[in-house]
CSV table of C-alpha atoms in Angstrom, one decimal:
chain,number,residue,atom,x,y,z
A,78,MET,CA,-0.3,-15.2,-14.7
A,79,ARG,CA,0.8,-11.8,-13.0
A,80,HIS,CA,-0.7,-10.7,-10.2
A,81,LEU,CA,0.0,-7.5,-7.6
A,82,ILE,CA,0.3,-8.7,-4.1
A,83,ASP,CA,3.4,-6.6,-2.9
A,84,PRO,CA,5.0,-3.7,-4.3
A,85,THR,CA,7.9,-5.6,-5.3
A,86,ASP,CA,6.1,-7.9,-7.4
A,87,LEU,CA,6.6,-5.1,-10.1
A,88,SER,CA,10.1,-4.3,-11.4
A,89,SER,CA,11.2,-0.8,-11.6
A,90,SER,CA,10.8,-0.9,-15.5
A,91,GLU,CA,7.1,-2.2,-15.1
A,92,LEU,CA,6.5,0.4,-12.3
A,93,GLN,CA,7.6,3.2,-14.5
A,94,GLU,CA,5.4,1.6,-17.2
A,95,ILE,CA,2.3,1.7,-15.0
A,96,ILE,CA,3.2,5.5,-14.1
A,97,ASP,CA,3.7,6.5,-17.8
A,98,LEU,CA,0.4,5.0,-19.0
A,99,ALA,CA,-1.4,6.5,-16.1
A,100,LEU,CA,0.1,10.0,-17.4
A,101,ASP,CA,-1.2,9.4,-20.6
A,102,ILE,CA,-4.6,8.2,-19.3
A,103,ILE,CA,-4.7,11.5,-17.8
A,104,ALA,CA,-3.9,13.6,-20.8
A,105,ASN,CA,-5.9,11.5,-23.2
A,106,ARG,CA,-9.2,10.4,-21.4
A,107,GLN,CA,-11.4,9.8,-24.4
A,108,LYS,CA,-8.6,7.5,-25.8
A,109,TYR,CA,-9.1,4.9,-23.0
A,110,ALA,CA,-13.1,5.3,-22.7
A,111,ASP,CA,-13.6,1.7,-24.5
A,112,VAL,CA,-10.7,-0.3,-23.8
A,113,CYS,CA,-12.3,-2.7,-21.3
A,114,ARG,CA,-15.6,-3.0,-22.9
A,115,GLY,CA,-16.8,-6.7,-21.9
A,116,CYS,CA,-14.2,-7.0,-19.0
A,117,LYS,CA,-15.7,-7.3,-15.7
A,118,LEU,CA,-13.8,-6.4,-12.5
A,119,ALA,CA,-14.4,-8.3,-9.0
A,120,THR,CA,-14.2,-6.0,-6.2
A,121,LEU,CA,-13.9,-8.5,-3.0
A,122,PHE,CA,-13.9,-6.1,0.1
A,123,TYR,CA,-14.1,-8.0,3.4
A,124,GLU,CA,-13.5,-4.7,5.4
A,125,PRO,CA,-14.7,-1.1,5.0
A,126,SER,CA,-13.2,1.0,2.3
A,127,THR,CA,-14.5,4.5,0.6
A,128,ARG,CA,-11.4,5.6,-1.3
A,129,THR,CA,-10.0,2.4,-2.9
A,130,ARG,CA,-13.1,0.6,-3.6
A,131,LEU,CA,-14.7,3.4,-5.3
A,132,SER,CA,-11.7,4.5,-7.2
A,133,PHE,CA,-11.3,0.7,-8.4
A,134,THR,CA,-15.1,0.8,-9.3
A,135,SER,CA,-14.5,4.3,-11.1
A,136,ALA,CA,-11.5,3.0,-12.7
A,137,MET,CA,-12.9,0.4,-14.5
A,138,MET,CA,-16.4,2.0,-15.2
A,139,GLU,CA,-14.2,4.9,-17.2
A,140,LEU,CA,-12.5,2.2,-19.0
A,141,GLY,CA,-15.7,1.0,-20.5
A,142,GLY,CA,-16.0,-2.1,-18.3
A,143,ASN,CA,-18.1,-3.5,-15.7
A,144,VAL,CA,-18.0,-4.0,-11.7
A,145,ILE,CA,-19.4,-6.9,-9.6
A,146,GLY,CA,-18.5,-8.0,-6.0
A,147,PHE,CA,-19.5,-7.2,-2.3
A,148,SER,CA,-18.7,-4.6,0.1
A,149,ASP,CA,-19.4,-6.1,3.1
A,150,ALA,CA,-18.3,-10.0,3.5
A,151,MET,CA,-21.4,-10.7,5.6
A,152,ASN,CA,-23.5,-10.5,2.7
A,153,SER,CA,-21.9,-13.1,1.0
A,154,SER,CA,-21.3,-16.8,1.2
A,155,VAL,CA,-18.1,-15.6,3.5
A,156,SER,CA,-20.7,-15.3,6.4
A,157,LYS,CA,-21.3,-19.1,5.8
A,158,GLY,CA,-17.7,-20.1,6.2
A,159,GLU,CA,-16.4,-20.0,2.7
A,160,THR,CA,-12.6,-19.8,2.5
A,161,VAL,CA,-10.7,-17.2,0.5
A,162,ALA,CA,-9.5,-20.0,-2.0
A,163,ASP,CA,-13.2,-21.1,-2.5
A,164,THR,CA,-14.8,-17.7,-3.1
A,165,THR,CA,-11.6,-16.9,-5.5
A,166,LYS,CA,-12.3,-20.2,-7.4
A,167,VAL,CA,-16.1,-18.8,-7.8
A,168,ILE,CA,-15.4,-15.6,-8.8
A,169,ASN,CA,-13.2,-16.7,-11.6
A,170,CYS,CA,-16.1,-18.1,-13.0
A,171,PHE,CA,-17.7,-14.4,-13.5
A,172,ALA,CA,-14.7,-11.9,-13.5
A,173,ASP,CA,-11.5,-11.2,-15.8
A,174,ILE,CA,-9.7,-9.5,-12.7
A,175,ILE,CA,-10.1,-9.1,-9.0
A,176,ALA,CA,-9.4,-6.5,-6.3
A,177,MET,CA,-9.4,-8.0,-3.0
A,178,ARG,CA,-9.4,-5.7,0.3
A,179,HIS,CA,-9.2,-8.1,3.6
A,180,SER,CA,-8.5,-7.7,7.6
A,181,VAL,CA,-6.5,-10.9,7.5
A,182,GLU,CA,-2.9,-10.6,6.2
A,183,GLY,CA,-1.9,-12.8,3.4
A,184,ALA,CA,-5.4,-13.3,2.2
A,185,PRO,CA,-4.7,-11.8,-1.3
A,186,LEU,CA,-1.8,-14.2,-1.7
A,187,VAL,CA,-4.1,-17.1,-0.9
A,188,SER,CA,-6.3,-15.5,-3.8
A,189,ALA,CA,-3.7,-15.3,-6.3
A,190,LEU,CA,-2.6,-18.8,-5.4
A,191,ASN,CA,-6.1,-19.9,-6.3
A,192,SER,CA,-6.7,-18.0,-9.3
A,193,ARG,CA,-7.2,-17.8,-13.0
A,194,THR,CA,-7.4,-14.6,-13.3
A,195,PRO,CA,-5.2,-11.4,-11.8
A,196,VAL,CA,-5.6,-10.8,-8.4
A,197,ILE,CA,-5.0,-7.2,-7.0
A,198,ASN,CA,-4.1,-6.7,-3.5
A,199,ALA,CA,-6.1,-3.8,-2.2
A,200,GLY,CA,-4.8,-3.7,1.2
A,201,ASP,CA,-4.4,-6.6,3.7
A,202,GLY,CA,-4.4,-6.0,7.4
A,203,SER,CA,-1.3,-4.0,8.4
A,204,HIS,CA,0.7,-6.1,5.8
A,205,ALA,CA,0.6,-4.1,2.5
A,206,HIS,CA,-1.3,-1.7,0.3
A,207,PRO,CA,0.6,-1.8,-3.2
A,208,THR,CA,-2.0,0.2,-5.3
A,209,GLN,CA,-1.9,3.0,-2.6
A,210,THR,CA,2.0,2.8,-3.3
A,211,LEU,CA,1.1,3.2,-7.0
A,212,THR,CA,-1.0,6.1,-6.2
A,213,ASP,CA,1.6,7.8,-3.9
A,214,LEU,CA,4.3,7.5,-6.4
A,215,LEU,CA,2.0,8.8,-9.5
A,216,THR,CA,1.1,11.9,-7.1
A,217,ILE,CA,5.0,12.4,-6.3
A,218,ARG,CA,5.8,12.4,-10.0
A,219,ARG,CA,2.9,14.9,-11.0
A,220,GLU,CA,3.9,16.9,-8.0
A,221,LEU,CA,7.4,17.1,-8.1
A,222,GLY,CA,8.5,15.6,-11.7
A,223,ARG,CA,10.7,13.0,-10.5
A,224,LEU,CA,11.0,10.0,-8.1
A,225,ASP,CA,14.5,10.0,-7.4
A,226,ASN,CA,17.0,12.4,-5.3
A,227,LEU,CA,14.0,13.0,-2.7
A,228,THR,CA,14.0,13.2,1.1
A,229,VAL,CA,10.7,11.9,2.3
A,230,GLY,CA,9.7,12.1,6.1
A,231,PHE,CA,7.1,9.6,7.3
A,232,CYS,CA,5.1,10.6,10.5
A,233,GLY,CA,2.8,8.8,12.4
A,234,ASP,CA,2.0,4.8,12.7
A,235,LEU,CA,5.1,3.6,11.2
A,236,LYS,CA,4.6,0.4,12.9
A,237,PHE,CA,1.2,-0.9,11.5
A,238,GLY,CA,1.0,1.3,8.7
A,239,ARG,CA,0.7,-0.6,5.6
A,240,THR,CA,0.9,2.4,3.2
A,241,VAL,CA,4.2,3.2,4.8
A,242,HIS,CA,5.7,-0.2,4.4
A,243,SER,CA,4.7,-0.6,0.8
A,244,LEU,CA,5.7,3.2,0.0
A,245,ILE,CA,9.2,2.6,1.4
A,246,LYS,CA,9.7,-0.9,-0.1
A,247,ALA,CA,9.1,1.0,-3.6
A,248,LEU,CA,11.2,4.0,-3.0
A,249,ALA,CA,14.1,1.6,-2.4
A,250,ARG,CA,14.5,1.2,-6.0
A,251,PHE,CA,15.1,4.7,-6.8
A,252,LYS,CA,18.3,6.5,-6.6
A,253,GLY,CA,18.9,9.2,-4.1
A,254,ILE,CA,16.4,8.6,-1.5
A,255,LYS,CA,16.5,9.7,1.9
A,256,ILE,CA,13.9,8.8,4.5
A,257,VAL,CA,13.1,10.6,7.9
A,258,LEU,CA,11.2,8.5,10.1
A,259,ILE,CA,8.7,10.3,12.9
A,260,ALA,CA,6.9,8.4,15.1
A,261,PRO,CA,6.5,7.9,19.0
A,262,GLU,CA,8.8,4.9,20.2
A,263,GLN,CA,5.7,2.7,20.4
A,264,LEU,CA,5.0,3.1,16.8
A,265,ARG,CA,8.3,3.0,15.1
A,266,LEU,CA,9.4,1.3,11.7
A,267,PRO,CA,9.5,-2.5,12.7
A,268,SER,CA,13.3,-3.6,12.6
A,269,TYR,CA,12.8,-6.0,9.9
A,270,MET,CA,11.9,-3.0,7.5
A,271,ARG,CA,14.8,-1.2,8.4
A,272,GLU,CA,16.9,-4.3,8.1
A,273,GLU,CA,15.5,-6.0,4.7
A,274,VAL,CA,14.7,-2.5,3.0
A,275,CYS,CA,16.5,0.3,4.3
A,276,ASP,CA,19.8,-1.4,4.9
A,277,LYS,CA,19.8,-3.8,2.3
A,278,TYR,CA,19.3,-1.1,-0.5
A,279,GLY,CA,21.3,1.6,1.7
A,280,MET,CA,18.7,3.7,1.8
A,281,ASP,CA,19.8,7.1,4.0
A,282,CYS,CA,17.6,6.7,7.1
A,283,ARG,CA,17.2,8.6,10.2
A,284,GLU,CA,14.8,8.8,13.2
A,285,VAL,CA,13.5,12.1,14.8
A,286,SER,CA,10.8,12.9,17.4
A,287,THR,CA,9.3,15.8,16.2
A,288,ILE,CA,8.1,17.1,12.7
A,289,GLU,CA,9.7,20.3,13.3
A,290,GLU,CA,12.8,18.6,13.5
A,291,ALA,CA,12.7,17.4,9.8
A,292,ILE,CA,10.5,19.8,8.0
A,293,ALA,CA,12.8,21.9,6.3
A,294,ASP,CA,14.6,19.2,5.1
A,295,LEU,CA,12.0,17.1,3.3
A,296,ASP,CA,10.6,17.3,-0.4
A,297,VAL,CA,7.7,15.2,0.7
A,298,LEU,CA,5.8,14.8,4.2
A,299,TYR,CA,4.1,11.5,4.4
A,300,MET,CA,1.4,11.9,7.1
A,301,THR,CA,-0.4,8.9,8.8
A,302,ARG,CA,-2.7,9.0,12.2
A,303,VAL,CA,-1.0,8.3,15.5
A,304,GLN,CA,-3.4,5.5,16.7
A,305,LYS,CA,-4.5,5.8,20.3
A,306,GLU,CA,-5.7,2.3,20.7
A,307,ARG,CA,-1.8,1.4,20.3
A,308,PHE,CA,-0.9,2.9,23.6
A,309,LEU,CA,-1.2,0.8,26.5
A,310,ASP,CA,-0.7,4.1,28.7
A,311,GLU,CA,-3.3,6.4,27.8
A,312,ASP,CA,-1.4,9.6,29.6
A,313,GLU,CA,1.5,8.5,27.5
A,314,TYR,CA,-0.7,9.0,24.1
A,315,ASP,CA,-1.6,12.2,25.5
A,316,ARG,CA,1.9,13.5,25.9
A,317,VAL,CA,3.1,12.7,22.4
A,318,LYS,CA,-0.2,13.1,20.5
A,319,ASP,CA,0.5,16.7,19.8
A,320,CYS,CA,3.9,16.3,18.3
A,321,PHE,CA,2.6,14.4,15.3
A,322,VAL,CA,-0.1,16.9,14.4
A,323,LEU,CA,0.6,19.0,11.2
A,324,THR,CA,-0.4,22.5,11.5
A,325,ALA,CA,0.0,25.5,9.4
A,326,ASP,CA,2.6,26.8,11.9
A,327,LYS,CA,4.5,23.8,11.6
A,328,LEU,CA,5.2,24.5,7.7
A,329,ARG,CA,6.9,27.9,8.2
A,330,ASP,CA,10.3,26.3,7.6
A,331,ALA,CA,8.8,24.0,5.1
A,332,LYS,CA,10.3,24.4,1.3
A,333,PRO,CA,7.6,25.8,-1.2
A,334,GLU,CA,7.7,22.9,-3.3
A,335,MET,CA,7.3,20.4,-0.5
A,336,ARG,CA,4.4,18.1,-0.9
A,337,ILE,CA,2.2,16.7,1.6
A,338,LEU,CA,0.7,13.1,1.3
A,339,HIS,CA,-2.0,11.2,3.3
A,340,PRO,CA,-3.6,7.7,2.3
A,341,LEU,CA,-6.8,9.2,4.1
A,342,PRO,CA,-9.1,9.2,6.3
A,343,ARG,CA,-7.5,11.6,8.5
A,344,VAL,CA,-8.7,11.9,11.9
A,345,ASN,CA,-6.8,15.0,13.6
A,346,GLU,CA,-3.2,14.3,12.4
A,347,ILE,CA,-3.7,17.2,9.9
A,348,ALA,CA,-5.3,20.4,10.9
A,349,LEU,CA,-8.1,22.0,8.7
A,350,ASP,CA,-5.8,25.2,8.2
A,351,VAL,CA,-3.5,23.0,6.0
A,352,ASP,CA,-6.0,22.1,3.4
A,353,ALA,CA,-5.7,25.6,1.8
A,354,ASP,CA,-1.9,25.5,1.5
A,355,PRO,CA,-0.8,24.3,-2.1
A,356,ARG,CA,1.4,22.1,-0.5
A,357,ALA,CA,-1.3,20.0,0.7
A,358,ALA,CA,-1.6,17.5,-2.2
A,359,TYR,CA,-3.8,14.6,-0.3
A,360,PHE,CA,-6.9,15.2,-2.1
A,361,ARG,CA,-5.2,15.5,-5.4
A,362,GLN,CA,-3.5,11.9,-4.5
A,363,VAL,CA,-7.2,10.7,-4.4
A,364,GLU,CA,-7.8,11.2,-7.9
A,365,ASN,CA,-4.5,9.8,-9.1
A,366,GLY,CA,-5.6,6.7,-7.2
A,367,LYS,CA,-8.1,5.9,-9.9
A,368,PHE,CA,-5.8,6.9,-12.7
A,369,VAL,CA,-3.0,4.6,-11.8
A,370,ARG,CA,-5.7,1.7,-11.2
A,371,MET,CA,-6.7,2.2,-14.5
A,372,ALA,CA,-3.2,1.7,-15.8
A,373,LEU,CA,-2.8,-1.2,-13.2
A,374,MET,CA,-5.5,-2.9,-14.7
A,375,LEU,CA,-4.9,-2.5,-18.2
A,376,LYS,CA,-1.3,-3.6,-17.7
A,377,LEU,CA,-2.3,-7.1,-15.7
A,378,LEU,CA,-5.0,-7.7,-18.4
A,379,GLU,CA,-2.3,-7.3,-21.5
A,380,TRP,CA,0.5,-9.1,-19.1
A,381,ALA,CA,-2.3,-12.1,-18.5
A,382,ASP,CA,-1.5,-13.9,-21.7
A,383,MET,CA,2.4,-13.1,-21.9
A,384,ALA,CA,4.2,-16.2,-20.8
A,385,GLU,CA,7.3,-14.1,-20.3
A,386,LYS,CA,5.5,-11.9,-17.9
A,387,ASP,CA,4.7,-15.0,-15.5
A,388,ARG,CA,6.2,-14.6,-12.1
A,389,GLY,CA,5.7,-17.1,-9.5
A,390,LEU,CA,4.4,-16.4,-6.3
A,391,ILE,CA,6.2,-18.9,-4.3
A,392,PRO,CA,10.1,-17.9,-4.6
A,393,GLU,CA,13.0,-20.8,-5.0
A,394,GLY,CA,13.9,-21.9,-1.5
A,395,THR,CA,10.5,-21.5,0.1
A,396,ILE,CA,10.2,-23.6,3.2
A,397,ARG,CA,6.9,-25.4,3.3
A,398,GLY,CA,5.0,-26.7,6.3
A,399,LYS,CA,7.4,-26.7,8.9
A,400,TYR,CA,6.9,-23.4,11.0
A,401,ARG,CA,3.9,-21.8,12.4
A,402,CYS,CA,3.4,-18.1,12.1
A,403,SER,CA,3.4,-16.0,15.4
A,404,ASN,CA,0.9,-13.3,13.8
A,405,ARG,CA,-2.4,-14.2,14.9
A,406,ARG,CA,-3.8,-12.0,12.1
A,407,CYS,CA,-2.2,-14.2,9.4
A,408,ILE,CA,-4.3,-16.2,7.1
A,409,SER,CA,-2.3,-19.2,8.0
A,410,ASN,CA,-3.5,-19.0,11.5
A,411,THR,CA,-7.2,-18.3,10.4
A,412,GLU,CA,-7.8,-20.5,7.5
A,413,ASN,CA,-6.5,-23.9,6.4
A,414,VAL,CA,-3.4,-23.0,4.3
A,415,GLU,CA,0.0,-24.5,3.9
A,416,SER,CA,2.4,-22.9,6.1
A,417,LEU,CA,4.8,-20.9,3.8
A,418,PHE,CA,8.4,-19.4,5.0
A,419,ARG,CA,11.2,-17.4,3.1
A,420,PRO,CA,14.6,-17.4,4.2
A,421,THR,CA,16.2,-14.0,5.4
A,422,ALA,CA,18.4,-12.0,3.3
A,423,ASP,CA,21.2,-12.5,5.8
A,424,GLY,CA,20.2,-16.3,6.0
A,425,LYS,CA,19.8,-16.2,9.7
A,426,GLY,CA,16.1,-16.7,10.1
A,427,CYS,CA,13.1,-16.9,7.8
A,428,ARG,CA,9.6,-15.0,7.9
A,429,CYS,CA,6.0,-15.9,6.6
A,430,LEU,CA,5.2,-15.2,3.2
A,431,TYR,CA,2.0,-14.3,4.1
A,432,CYS,CA,2.4,-11.3,6.3
A,433,GLU,CA,6.4,-11.3,7.0
A,434,SER,CA,6.0,-12.3,10.5
A,435,LYS,CA,8.5,-14.7,12.3
A,436,PRO,CA,7.9,-18.3,13.1
A,437,GLY,CA,5.9,-18.8,16.6
């Protein structure tokens, strides 16, 4: 059985297959209008969502299938204490594929480990958001015509931003990628991402303090919100917040073909005067999410019965039951699941398989 829990679950060729299929769906909508007749998608959304949940729903409906599930876990048996594993086993009786969003990191992996139907991670805490990554890749491909030889700037919350982490992991697969990190000190990219992704794949990576320092070099500017609640000192937040707000004035030195992406929702990190700029692609990005999720579900359903496509969720060398995760928001600390840690690439430590945190 194939699932999508992390962007690295897909090989480069599989990523390309999904993007190519999404492009064909865009060009030939009627051709795919009935291909999932009789199929049911279960959307299990344990935390609020607008774009992702409606995108999955719309995607399955446009393929001719049906959708069941919940948008508020408190209206389900979760409110009675049902575990992710048990919920998954129940849903397997009703649905052919599952999309799960959860505030607890690692919940979709636990679901996949207990599922006989494909599970898609629709976002788990601050860990990963692989379908947003597919959306981002399709958007870049449609807007710029390529996924290699790009300079991509990431601005805002790079520490807790799951969309940022997922996209950096995916971009590491392509040639000639340079990334520029634009963030306040409190929200810089975690060191493990620098070491185990950027350094491992030899990605050119630099840090700057303001958007203006990088804007002229960028092919893509990926905006996220600078989160006030992450600052212990409100005065410090007030000092830095305006450095990470994109305005039309800051685009004066940007390339004409540069594109602005944002996973949304935005708060104030992109001024309204940017919306009219043709380089602003974030609302076109939303629609791309529907098309790429259509392609992903078709591929996972196709691969479900292909033995050669099976890929184990627990890699060889995983350390079982020895450590406790340091992350309080990890599912290994909220539900009774097996402790699983993978050795780091340098062999000097290990990280939780559910959330990538170090042992406590």
